[in-house]
Short mmCIF file of C-alpha atoms in Angstrom, two decimals:
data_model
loop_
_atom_site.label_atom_id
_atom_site.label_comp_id
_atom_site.label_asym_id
_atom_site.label_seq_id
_atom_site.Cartn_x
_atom_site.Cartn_y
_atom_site.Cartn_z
CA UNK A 1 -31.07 17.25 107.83
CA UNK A 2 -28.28 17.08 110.18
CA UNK A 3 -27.13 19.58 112.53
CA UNK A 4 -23.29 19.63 111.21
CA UNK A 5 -24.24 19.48 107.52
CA UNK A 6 -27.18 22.80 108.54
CA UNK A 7 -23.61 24.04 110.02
CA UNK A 8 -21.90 24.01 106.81
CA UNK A 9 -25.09 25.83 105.39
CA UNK A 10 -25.66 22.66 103.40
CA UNK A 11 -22.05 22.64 101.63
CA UNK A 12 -21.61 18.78 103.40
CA UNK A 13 -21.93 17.56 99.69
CA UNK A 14 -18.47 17.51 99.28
CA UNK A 15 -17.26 16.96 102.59
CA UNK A 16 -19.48 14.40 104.42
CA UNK A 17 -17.64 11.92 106.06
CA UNK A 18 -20.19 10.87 108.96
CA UNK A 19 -23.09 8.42 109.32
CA UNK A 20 -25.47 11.52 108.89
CA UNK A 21 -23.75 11.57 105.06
CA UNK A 22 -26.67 9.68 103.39
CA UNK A 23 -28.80 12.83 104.49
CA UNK A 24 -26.42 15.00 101.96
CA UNK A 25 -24.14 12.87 99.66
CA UNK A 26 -24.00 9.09 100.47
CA UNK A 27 -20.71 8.48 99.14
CA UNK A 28 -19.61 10.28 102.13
CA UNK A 29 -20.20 6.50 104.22
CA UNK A 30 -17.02 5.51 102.15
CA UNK A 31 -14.99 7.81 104.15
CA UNK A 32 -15.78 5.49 107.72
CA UNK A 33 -12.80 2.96 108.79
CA UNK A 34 -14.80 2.05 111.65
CA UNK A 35 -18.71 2.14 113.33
CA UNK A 36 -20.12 5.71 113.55
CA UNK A 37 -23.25 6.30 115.59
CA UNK A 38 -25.07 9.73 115.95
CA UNK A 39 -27.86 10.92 117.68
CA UNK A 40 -29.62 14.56 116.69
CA UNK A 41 -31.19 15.93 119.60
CA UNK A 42 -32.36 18.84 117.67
CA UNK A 43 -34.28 16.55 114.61
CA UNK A 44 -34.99 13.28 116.36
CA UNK A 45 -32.51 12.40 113.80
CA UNK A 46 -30.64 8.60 114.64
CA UNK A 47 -27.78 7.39 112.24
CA UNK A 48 -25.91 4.39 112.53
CA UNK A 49 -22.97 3.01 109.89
CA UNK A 50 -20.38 0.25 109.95
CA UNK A 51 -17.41 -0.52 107.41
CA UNK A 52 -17.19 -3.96 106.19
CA UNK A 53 -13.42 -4.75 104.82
CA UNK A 54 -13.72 -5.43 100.40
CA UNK A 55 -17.36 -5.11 100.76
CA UNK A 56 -18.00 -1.40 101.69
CA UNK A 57 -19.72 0.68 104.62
CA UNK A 58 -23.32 0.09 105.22
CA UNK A 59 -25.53 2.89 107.08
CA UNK A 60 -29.13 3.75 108.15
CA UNK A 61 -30.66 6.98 108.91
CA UNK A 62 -34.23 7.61 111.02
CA UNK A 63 -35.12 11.38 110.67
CA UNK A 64 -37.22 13.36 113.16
CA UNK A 65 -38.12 10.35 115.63
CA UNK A 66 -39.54 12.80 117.97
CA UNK A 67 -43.47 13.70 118.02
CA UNK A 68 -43.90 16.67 120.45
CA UNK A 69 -41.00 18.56 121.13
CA UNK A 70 -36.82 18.70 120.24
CA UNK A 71 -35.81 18.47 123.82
CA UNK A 72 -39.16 16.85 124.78
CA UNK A 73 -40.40 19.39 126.91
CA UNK A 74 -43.10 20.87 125.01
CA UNK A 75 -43.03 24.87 126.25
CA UNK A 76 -42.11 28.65 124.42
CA UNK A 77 -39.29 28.95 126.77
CA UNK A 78 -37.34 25.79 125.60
CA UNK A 79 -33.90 27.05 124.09
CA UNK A 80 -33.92 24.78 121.89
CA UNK A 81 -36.90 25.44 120.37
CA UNK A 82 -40.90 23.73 119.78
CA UNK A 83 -40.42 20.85 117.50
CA UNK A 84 -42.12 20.42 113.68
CA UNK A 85 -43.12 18.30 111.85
CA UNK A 86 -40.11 17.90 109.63
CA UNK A 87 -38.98 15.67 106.43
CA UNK A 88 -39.59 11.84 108.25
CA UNK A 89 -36.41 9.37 106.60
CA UNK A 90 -36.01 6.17 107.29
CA UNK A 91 -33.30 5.45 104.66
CA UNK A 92 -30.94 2.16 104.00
CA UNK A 93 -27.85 3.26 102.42
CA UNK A 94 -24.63 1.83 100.85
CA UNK A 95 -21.66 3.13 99.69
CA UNK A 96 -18.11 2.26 98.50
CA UNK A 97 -14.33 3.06 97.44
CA UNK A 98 -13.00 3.34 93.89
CA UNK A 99 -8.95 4.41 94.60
CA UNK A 100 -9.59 8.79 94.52
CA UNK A 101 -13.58 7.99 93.22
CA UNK A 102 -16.30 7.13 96.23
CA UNK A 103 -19.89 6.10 95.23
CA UNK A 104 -23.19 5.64 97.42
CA UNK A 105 -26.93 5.45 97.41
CA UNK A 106 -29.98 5.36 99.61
CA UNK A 107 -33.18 4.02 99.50
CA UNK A 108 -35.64 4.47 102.05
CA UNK A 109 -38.90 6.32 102.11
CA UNK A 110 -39.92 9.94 102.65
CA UNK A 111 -42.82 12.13 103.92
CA UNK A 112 -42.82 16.05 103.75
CA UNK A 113 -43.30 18.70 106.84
CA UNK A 114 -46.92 18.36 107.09
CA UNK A 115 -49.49 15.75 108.87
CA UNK A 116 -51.27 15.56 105.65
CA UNK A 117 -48.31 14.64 103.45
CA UNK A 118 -48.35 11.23 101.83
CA UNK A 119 -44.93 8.77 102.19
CA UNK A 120 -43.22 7.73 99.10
CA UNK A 121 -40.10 5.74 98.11
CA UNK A 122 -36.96 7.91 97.26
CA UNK A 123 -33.70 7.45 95.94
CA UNK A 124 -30.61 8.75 96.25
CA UNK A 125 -27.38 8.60 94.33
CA UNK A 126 -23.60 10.69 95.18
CA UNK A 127 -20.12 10.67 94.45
CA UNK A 128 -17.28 12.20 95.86
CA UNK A 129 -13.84 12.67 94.43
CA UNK A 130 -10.08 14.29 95.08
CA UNK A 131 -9.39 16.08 91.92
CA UNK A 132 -6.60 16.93 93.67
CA UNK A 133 -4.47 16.72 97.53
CA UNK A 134 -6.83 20.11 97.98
CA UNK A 135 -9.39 19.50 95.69
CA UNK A 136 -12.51 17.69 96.58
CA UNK A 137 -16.18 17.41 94.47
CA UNK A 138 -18.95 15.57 95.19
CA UNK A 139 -22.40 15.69 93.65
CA UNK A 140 -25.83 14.09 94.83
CA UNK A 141 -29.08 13.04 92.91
CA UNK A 142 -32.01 12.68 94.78
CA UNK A 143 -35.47 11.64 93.57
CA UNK A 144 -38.30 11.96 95.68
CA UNK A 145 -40.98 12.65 92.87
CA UNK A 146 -42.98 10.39 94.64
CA UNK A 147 -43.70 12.81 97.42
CA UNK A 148 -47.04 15.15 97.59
CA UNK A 149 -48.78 16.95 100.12
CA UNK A 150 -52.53 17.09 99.56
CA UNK A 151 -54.86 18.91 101.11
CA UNK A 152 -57.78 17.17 103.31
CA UNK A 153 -60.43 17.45 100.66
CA UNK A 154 -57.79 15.41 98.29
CA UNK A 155 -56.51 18.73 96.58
CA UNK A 156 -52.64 17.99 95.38
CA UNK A 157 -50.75 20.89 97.12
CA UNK A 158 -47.53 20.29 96.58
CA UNK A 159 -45.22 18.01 94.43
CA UNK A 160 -41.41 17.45 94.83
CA UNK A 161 -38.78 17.24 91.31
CA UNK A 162 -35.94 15.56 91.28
CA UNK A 163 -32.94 17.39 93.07
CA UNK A 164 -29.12 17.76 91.91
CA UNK A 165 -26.75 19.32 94.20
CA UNK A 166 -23.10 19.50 93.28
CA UNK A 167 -20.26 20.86 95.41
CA UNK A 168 -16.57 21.81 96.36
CA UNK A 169 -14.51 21.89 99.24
CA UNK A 170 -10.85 23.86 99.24
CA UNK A 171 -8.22 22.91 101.83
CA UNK A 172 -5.42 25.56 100.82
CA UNK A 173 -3.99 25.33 104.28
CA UNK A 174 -4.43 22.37 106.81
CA UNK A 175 -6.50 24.18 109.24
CA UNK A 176 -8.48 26.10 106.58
CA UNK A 177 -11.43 24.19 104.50
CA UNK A 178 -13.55 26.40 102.04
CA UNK A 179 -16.94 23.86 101.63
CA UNK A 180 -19.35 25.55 98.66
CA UNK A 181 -22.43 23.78 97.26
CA UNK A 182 -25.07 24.60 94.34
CA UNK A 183 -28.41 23.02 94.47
CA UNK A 184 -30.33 23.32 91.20
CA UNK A 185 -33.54 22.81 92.56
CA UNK A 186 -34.77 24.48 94.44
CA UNK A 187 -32.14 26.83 93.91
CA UNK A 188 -29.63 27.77 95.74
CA UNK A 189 -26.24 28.19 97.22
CA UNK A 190 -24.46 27.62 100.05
CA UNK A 191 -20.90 28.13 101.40
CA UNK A 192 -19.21 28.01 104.67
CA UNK A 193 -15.27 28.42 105.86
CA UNK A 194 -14.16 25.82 108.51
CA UNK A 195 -11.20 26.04 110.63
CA UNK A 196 -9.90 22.98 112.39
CA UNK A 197 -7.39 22.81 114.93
CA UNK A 198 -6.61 19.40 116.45
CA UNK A 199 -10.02 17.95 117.92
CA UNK A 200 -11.73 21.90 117.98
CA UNK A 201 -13.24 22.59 114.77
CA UNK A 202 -15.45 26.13 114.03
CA UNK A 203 -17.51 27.11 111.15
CA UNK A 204 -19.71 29.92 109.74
CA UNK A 205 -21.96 29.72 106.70
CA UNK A 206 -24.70 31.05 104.80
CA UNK A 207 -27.45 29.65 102.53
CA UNK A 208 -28.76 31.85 99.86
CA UNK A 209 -31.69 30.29 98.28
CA UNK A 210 -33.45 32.12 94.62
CA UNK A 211 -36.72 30.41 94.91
CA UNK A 212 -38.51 32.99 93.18
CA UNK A 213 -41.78 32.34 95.65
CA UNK A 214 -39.68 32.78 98.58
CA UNK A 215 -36.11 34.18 98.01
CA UNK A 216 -34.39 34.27 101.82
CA UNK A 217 -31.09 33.73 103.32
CA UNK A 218 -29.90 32.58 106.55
CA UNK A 219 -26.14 32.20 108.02
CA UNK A 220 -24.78 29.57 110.67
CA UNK A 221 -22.62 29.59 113.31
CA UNK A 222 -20.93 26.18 114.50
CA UNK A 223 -19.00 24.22 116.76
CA UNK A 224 -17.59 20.69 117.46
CA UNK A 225 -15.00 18.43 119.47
CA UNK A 226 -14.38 15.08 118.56
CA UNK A 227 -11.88 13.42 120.56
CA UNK A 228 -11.23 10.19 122.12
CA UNK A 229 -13.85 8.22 119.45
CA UNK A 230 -16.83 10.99 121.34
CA UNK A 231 -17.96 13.62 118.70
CA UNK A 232 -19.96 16.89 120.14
CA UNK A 233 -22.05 19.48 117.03
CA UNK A 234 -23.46 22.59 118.51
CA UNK A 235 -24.85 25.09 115.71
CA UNK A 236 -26.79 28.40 115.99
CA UNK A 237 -29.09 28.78 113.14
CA UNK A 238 -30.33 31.95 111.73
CA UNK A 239 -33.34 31.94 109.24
CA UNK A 240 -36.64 33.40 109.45
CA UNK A 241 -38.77 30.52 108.07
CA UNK A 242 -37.71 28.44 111.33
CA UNK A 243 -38.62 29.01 114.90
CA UNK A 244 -35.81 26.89 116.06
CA UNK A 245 -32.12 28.68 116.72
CA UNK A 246 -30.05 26.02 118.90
CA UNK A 247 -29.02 22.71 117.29
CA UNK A 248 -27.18 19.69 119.01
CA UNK A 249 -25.87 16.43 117.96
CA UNK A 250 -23.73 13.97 120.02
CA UNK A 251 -21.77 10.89 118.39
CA UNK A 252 -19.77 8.30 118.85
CA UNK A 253 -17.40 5.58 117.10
CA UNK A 254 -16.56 1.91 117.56
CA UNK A 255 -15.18 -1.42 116.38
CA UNK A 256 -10.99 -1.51 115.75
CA UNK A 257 -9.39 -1.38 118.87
CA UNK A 258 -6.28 -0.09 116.93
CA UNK A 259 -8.00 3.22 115.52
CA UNK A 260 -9.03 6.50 117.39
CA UNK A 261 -11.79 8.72 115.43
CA UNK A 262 -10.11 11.97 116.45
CA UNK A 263 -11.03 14.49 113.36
CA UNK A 264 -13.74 13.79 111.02
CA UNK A 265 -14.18 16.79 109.18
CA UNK A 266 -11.58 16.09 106.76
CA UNK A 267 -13.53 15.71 103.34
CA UNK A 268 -10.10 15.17 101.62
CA UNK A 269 -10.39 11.58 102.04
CA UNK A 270 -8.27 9.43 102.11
CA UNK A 271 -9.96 9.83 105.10
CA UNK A 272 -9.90 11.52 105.32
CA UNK A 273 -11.25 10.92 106.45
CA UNK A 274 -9.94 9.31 107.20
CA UNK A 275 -12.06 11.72 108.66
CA UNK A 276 -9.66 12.43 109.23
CA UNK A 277 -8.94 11.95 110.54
CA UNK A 278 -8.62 8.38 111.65
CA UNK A 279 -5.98 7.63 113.43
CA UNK A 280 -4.55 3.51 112.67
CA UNK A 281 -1.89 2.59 114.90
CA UNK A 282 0.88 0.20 114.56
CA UNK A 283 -0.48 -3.61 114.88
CA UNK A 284 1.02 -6.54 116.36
CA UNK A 285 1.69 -7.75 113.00
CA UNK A 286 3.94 -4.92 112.28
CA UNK A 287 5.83 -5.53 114.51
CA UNK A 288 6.63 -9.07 113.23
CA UNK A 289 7.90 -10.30 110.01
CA UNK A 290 5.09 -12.43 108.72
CA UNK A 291 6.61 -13.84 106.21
CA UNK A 292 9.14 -16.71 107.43
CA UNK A 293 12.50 -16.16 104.98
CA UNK A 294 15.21 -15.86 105.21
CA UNK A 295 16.12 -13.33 102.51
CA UNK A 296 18.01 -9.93 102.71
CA UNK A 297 14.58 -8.07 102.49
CA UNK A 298 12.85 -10.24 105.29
CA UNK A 299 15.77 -9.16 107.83
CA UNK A 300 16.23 -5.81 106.99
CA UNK A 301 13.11 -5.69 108.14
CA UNK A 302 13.22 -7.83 111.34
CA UNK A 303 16.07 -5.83 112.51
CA UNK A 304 14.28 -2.23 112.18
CA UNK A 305 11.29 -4.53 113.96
CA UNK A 306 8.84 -3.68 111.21
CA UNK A 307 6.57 -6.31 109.25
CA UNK A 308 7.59 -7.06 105.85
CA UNK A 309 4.49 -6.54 104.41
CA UNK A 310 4.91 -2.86 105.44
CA UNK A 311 8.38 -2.41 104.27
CA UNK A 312 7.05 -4.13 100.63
CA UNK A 313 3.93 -1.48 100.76
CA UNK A 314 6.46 1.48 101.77
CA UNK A 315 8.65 0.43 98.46
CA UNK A 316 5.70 -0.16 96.26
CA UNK A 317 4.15 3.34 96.95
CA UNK A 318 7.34 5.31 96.93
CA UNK A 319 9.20 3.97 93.89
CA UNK A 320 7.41 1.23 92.50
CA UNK A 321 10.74 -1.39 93.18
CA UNK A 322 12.62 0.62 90.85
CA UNK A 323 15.83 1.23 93.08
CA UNK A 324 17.30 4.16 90.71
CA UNK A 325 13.84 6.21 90.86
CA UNK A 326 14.00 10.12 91.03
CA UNK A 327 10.79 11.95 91.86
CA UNK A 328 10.69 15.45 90.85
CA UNK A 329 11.47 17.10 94.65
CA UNK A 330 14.68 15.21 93.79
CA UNK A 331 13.91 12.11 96.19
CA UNK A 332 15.78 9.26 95.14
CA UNK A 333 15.72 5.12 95.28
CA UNK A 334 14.34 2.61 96.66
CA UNK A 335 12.55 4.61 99.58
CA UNK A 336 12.72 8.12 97.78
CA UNK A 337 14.97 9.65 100.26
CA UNK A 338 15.50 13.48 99.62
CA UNK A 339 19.76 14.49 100.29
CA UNK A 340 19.18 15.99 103.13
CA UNK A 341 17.70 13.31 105.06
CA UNK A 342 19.74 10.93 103.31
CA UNK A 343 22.60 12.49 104.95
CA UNK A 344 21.07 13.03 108.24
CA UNK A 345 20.87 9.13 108.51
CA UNK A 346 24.70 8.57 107.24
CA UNK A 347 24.33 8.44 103.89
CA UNK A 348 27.29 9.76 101.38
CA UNK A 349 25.42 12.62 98.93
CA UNK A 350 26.94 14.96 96.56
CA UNK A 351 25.74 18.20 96.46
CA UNK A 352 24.38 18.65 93.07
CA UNK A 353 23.73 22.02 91.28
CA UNK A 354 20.55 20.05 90.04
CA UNK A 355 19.19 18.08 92.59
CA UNK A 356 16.92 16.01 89.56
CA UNK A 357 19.91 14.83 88.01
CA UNK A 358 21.68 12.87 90.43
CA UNK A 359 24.61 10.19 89.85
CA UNK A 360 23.16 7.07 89.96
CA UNK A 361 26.65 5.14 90.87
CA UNK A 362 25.62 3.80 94.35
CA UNK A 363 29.12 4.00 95.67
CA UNK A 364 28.98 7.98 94.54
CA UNK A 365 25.37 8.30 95.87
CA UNK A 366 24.57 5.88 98.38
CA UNK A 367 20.57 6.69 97.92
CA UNK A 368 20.98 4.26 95.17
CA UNK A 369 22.62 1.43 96.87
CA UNK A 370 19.24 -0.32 97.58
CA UNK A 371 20.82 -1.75 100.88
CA UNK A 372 21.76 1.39 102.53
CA UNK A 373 18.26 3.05 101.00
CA UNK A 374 16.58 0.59 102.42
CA UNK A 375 18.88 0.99 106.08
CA UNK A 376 18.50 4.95 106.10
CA UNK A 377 15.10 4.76 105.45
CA UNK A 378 14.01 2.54 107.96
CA UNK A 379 15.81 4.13 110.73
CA UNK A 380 13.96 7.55 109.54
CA UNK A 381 10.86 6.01 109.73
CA UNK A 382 11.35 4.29 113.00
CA UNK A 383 12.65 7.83 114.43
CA UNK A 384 9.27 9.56 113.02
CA UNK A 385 6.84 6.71 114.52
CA UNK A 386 8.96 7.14 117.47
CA UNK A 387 8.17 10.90 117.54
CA UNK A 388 4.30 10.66 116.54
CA UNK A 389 4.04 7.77 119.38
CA UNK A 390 3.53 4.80 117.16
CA UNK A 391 0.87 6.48 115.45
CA UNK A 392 0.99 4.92 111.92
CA UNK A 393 -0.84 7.38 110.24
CA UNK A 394 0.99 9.92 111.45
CA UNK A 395 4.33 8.87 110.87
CA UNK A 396 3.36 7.85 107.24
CA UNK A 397 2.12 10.90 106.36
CA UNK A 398 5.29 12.70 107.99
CA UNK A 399 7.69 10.76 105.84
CA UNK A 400 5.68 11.86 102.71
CA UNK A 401 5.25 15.62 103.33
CA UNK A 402 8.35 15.94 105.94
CA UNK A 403 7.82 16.01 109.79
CA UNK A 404 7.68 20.29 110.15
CA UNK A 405 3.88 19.94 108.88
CA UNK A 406 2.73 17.19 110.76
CA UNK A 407 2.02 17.83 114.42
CA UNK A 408 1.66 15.03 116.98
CA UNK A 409 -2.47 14.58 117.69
CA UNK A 410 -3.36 17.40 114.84
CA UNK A 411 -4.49 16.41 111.40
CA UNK A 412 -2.53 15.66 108.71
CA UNK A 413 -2.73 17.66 105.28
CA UNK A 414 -4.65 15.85 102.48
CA UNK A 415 -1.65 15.09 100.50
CA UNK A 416 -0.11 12.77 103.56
CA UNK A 417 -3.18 11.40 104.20
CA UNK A 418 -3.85 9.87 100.62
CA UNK A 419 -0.36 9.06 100.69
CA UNK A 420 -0.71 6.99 103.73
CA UNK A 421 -3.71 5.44 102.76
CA UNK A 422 -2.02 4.18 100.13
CA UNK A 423 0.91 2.50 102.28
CA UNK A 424 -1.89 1.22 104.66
CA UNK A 425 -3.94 -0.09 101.75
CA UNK A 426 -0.92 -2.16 99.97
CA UNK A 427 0.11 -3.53 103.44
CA UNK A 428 -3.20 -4.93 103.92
CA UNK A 429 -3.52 -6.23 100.54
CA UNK A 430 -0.23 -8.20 101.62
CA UNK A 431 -1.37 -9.52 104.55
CA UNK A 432 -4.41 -11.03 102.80
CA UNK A 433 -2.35 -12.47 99.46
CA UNK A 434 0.41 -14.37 100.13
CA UNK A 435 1.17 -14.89 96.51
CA UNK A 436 1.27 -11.10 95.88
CA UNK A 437 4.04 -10.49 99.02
CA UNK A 438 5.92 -13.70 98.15
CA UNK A 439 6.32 -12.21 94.41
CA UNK A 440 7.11 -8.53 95.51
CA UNK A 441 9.68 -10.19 98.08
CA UNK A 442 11.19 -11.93 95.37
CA UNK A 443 11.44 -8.72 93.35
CA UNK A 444 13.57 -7.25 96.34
CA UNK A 445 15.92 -9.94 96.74
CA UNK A 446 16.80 -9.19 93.59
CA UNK A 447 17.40 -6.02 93.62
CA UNK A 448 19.29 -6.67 96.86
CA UNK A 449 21.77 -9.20 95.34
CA UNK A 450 22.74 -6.88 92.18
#
């Protein structure tokens, strides 16, 4: 089933993020901004998924491809362990974005551990979504009713029900993610805490199942690196039903020359995974203004040597256009710039005894003169994508939860990664609709000219 999801002790139902995800939750697929391919050297297990831009991320999953042996030497003293017969997938899967909601399914067909078990069609339905910057859910439904093991005289043995598994993962501190998951039938419960640090993640876990025929419970230990676009699972597996301890997947990503796959274990998406997560880097484009005008917005933006569809997505996420906005940290206009920064980068700020109730005279505040908002903010952002090496991501995310919790090459906390999915989203939605940027352009000039 995957060695990282067995390292979560099956809680990957709200996290998955990974091509393996149609083998928990295959919403999880929506989570990929570029080509993910894995190999499980433990299961014989191959997955393989791509992103298509509008259209959604397509995957397919092969489970247990091997026929002797997990390491292919066939012999008691393999570490790794004698290979079984184990739950044969070969599953076609689909899944998309809804703004915070991801949906998938899988279709495929399915055999059970044993050489007398009949293959049947199966199919599988999940969702994942962030209730909240540290809130994730996800839930699967999986129907493999089709699925019997008979005995050799023709005796039915076994039957499968349908399945539905819902769980949770917590992120109450960016290196800290609490993944929990209930599976109704047969039942049982898992959970797992994960600490990430940069490209090193860690996890430990336990599965406690209730079947009332055979109650057990068995704990994980795990271990990955994924850095440069190369992912590495290692996880020791404890449970007595299995002969196997040792588990070991390899992985890699590809397509976007402009993207690095450096931490996928982020289940908050946005990405993120985002997977974290990824890692999108200033284009050529941004560098240019793409739009040919001459207006007061287009070379605002040509001098700080950003695109203008950026700037416009920047604007559009922070305050909507509206050039007086307050947000309730006490950020204010066009750019949501917070006094402190505001007067870091020149700007005249009282000092107000209630930071939500500022005067909105632009020549008393300059935060609401939608030139100099527009001036200071730039030349913040440039400094920050200066600092985190052009890393667009990174820089995004810094100017939305402020630069002392975002480190250069760690990940970034869910709430800057939505955030700057969001930018990332409305710039590319630019790019591709001329009509859209020409109209939101016009609504700066506007402003600029009152």
């Amino acid at each position: 089933m995957g060695t990282r999801g067995l390292g979560l002790s099956h809680a990957f139902i709200s996290g998955a993020d990974d091509a393996t995800s149609p083998l928990w939750n295959p919403a999880g697929l929506a989570n990929l901004r570029h080509g993910n391919l894995i190999y499980d050297f433990s299961q014989g297990a191959f997955s393989l998924a791509y992103p298509i831009n509008h259209i959604g991320t397509f995957g397919i999953n092969f489970l247990d491809l091997n026929t002797s042996d997990r390491f292919l030497v066939d012999h008691t003293s393999n570490p790794i362990g004698t290979f079984e017969y184990g739950y044969n997938q070969a599953l076609l899967s689909f899944a998309k974005k809804f703004g915070p909601l991801q949906v998938g399914a899988s279709t495929g067909y399915t055999r059970a551990p044993f050489s007398n078990s009949l293959w049947a069609p199966n199919y599988d339905f999940g969702a994942l979504m962030a209730l909240s910057p540290y809130v994730v859910v996800g839930m699967q439904f999986r129907d493999i009713t089709g699925v019997s093991i008979s005995h050799q005289n023709g005796t039915l043995l076994q039957k499968f029900v349908q399945q539905f598994v819902f769980g949770t993962t917590l992120s109450p501190h960016p290196v800290i993610r609490w993944h929990s998951c209930y599976n109704t039938y047969p039942p049982s419960f898992g959970t797992s805490i994960e600490l990430v640090t940069g490209p090193l993640a860690a996890n430990v876990g336990s599965l406690l199942s209730f079947d009332t025929e055979a109650p057990n419970q068995s704990w994980s230990l795990g271990l990955s690196f994924n850095k440069w676009g190369k992912q590495t699972y290692y996880t020791f597996l404890h449970d007595e039903n299995l002969q196997y301890k040792h588990m070991f997947a390899i992985g890699f990503t590809f397509g976007g020359s402009h993207q690095i796959f450096e931490d996928s274990r982020s289940t908050t998406f946005g990405e993120t995974s985002t997977s974290t997560s990824n890692r999108i880097f200033l284009e050529p484009r941004d560098y240019d203004v793409s739009i040919n005008d001459s207006s007061a917005g287009t070379k605002i933006a040509q001098k700080h040597k950003i695109s203008i569809e950026l700037l416009l997505a920047i604007i559009y996420v922070e305050s909507k256009f509206n050039p007086v906005a307050v947000s309730k940290t006490g950020a204010g206009g066009l750019m949501q710039i917070i006094p402190a920064t505001a007067r870091e980068m020149g700007l005249k700020v009282p000092n107000y005894a209630n930071k939500l109730k500022p005067n909105l005279n632009g020549s008393v505040d300059e935060r609401f003169d939608a030139k100099k908002n527009l001036e200071a903010g730039l030349t913040y952002f440039n400094k920050l994508l200066k600092k985190y090496k052009n890393n667009l991501t990174l820089a995004l995310g810094a100017y939305n939860v402020g630069p002392g919790r975002v480190q250069v090459g760690a990940p970034l906390i869910s709430r800057g990664k939505i955030y700057a999915e969001k930018v990332i989203n409305r710039r590319n939605l630019y790019q591709k609709d001329a009509t859209l940027s020409k109209t939101d352009l016009k609504r700066l000039e506007i402003i600029l000219k009152k």
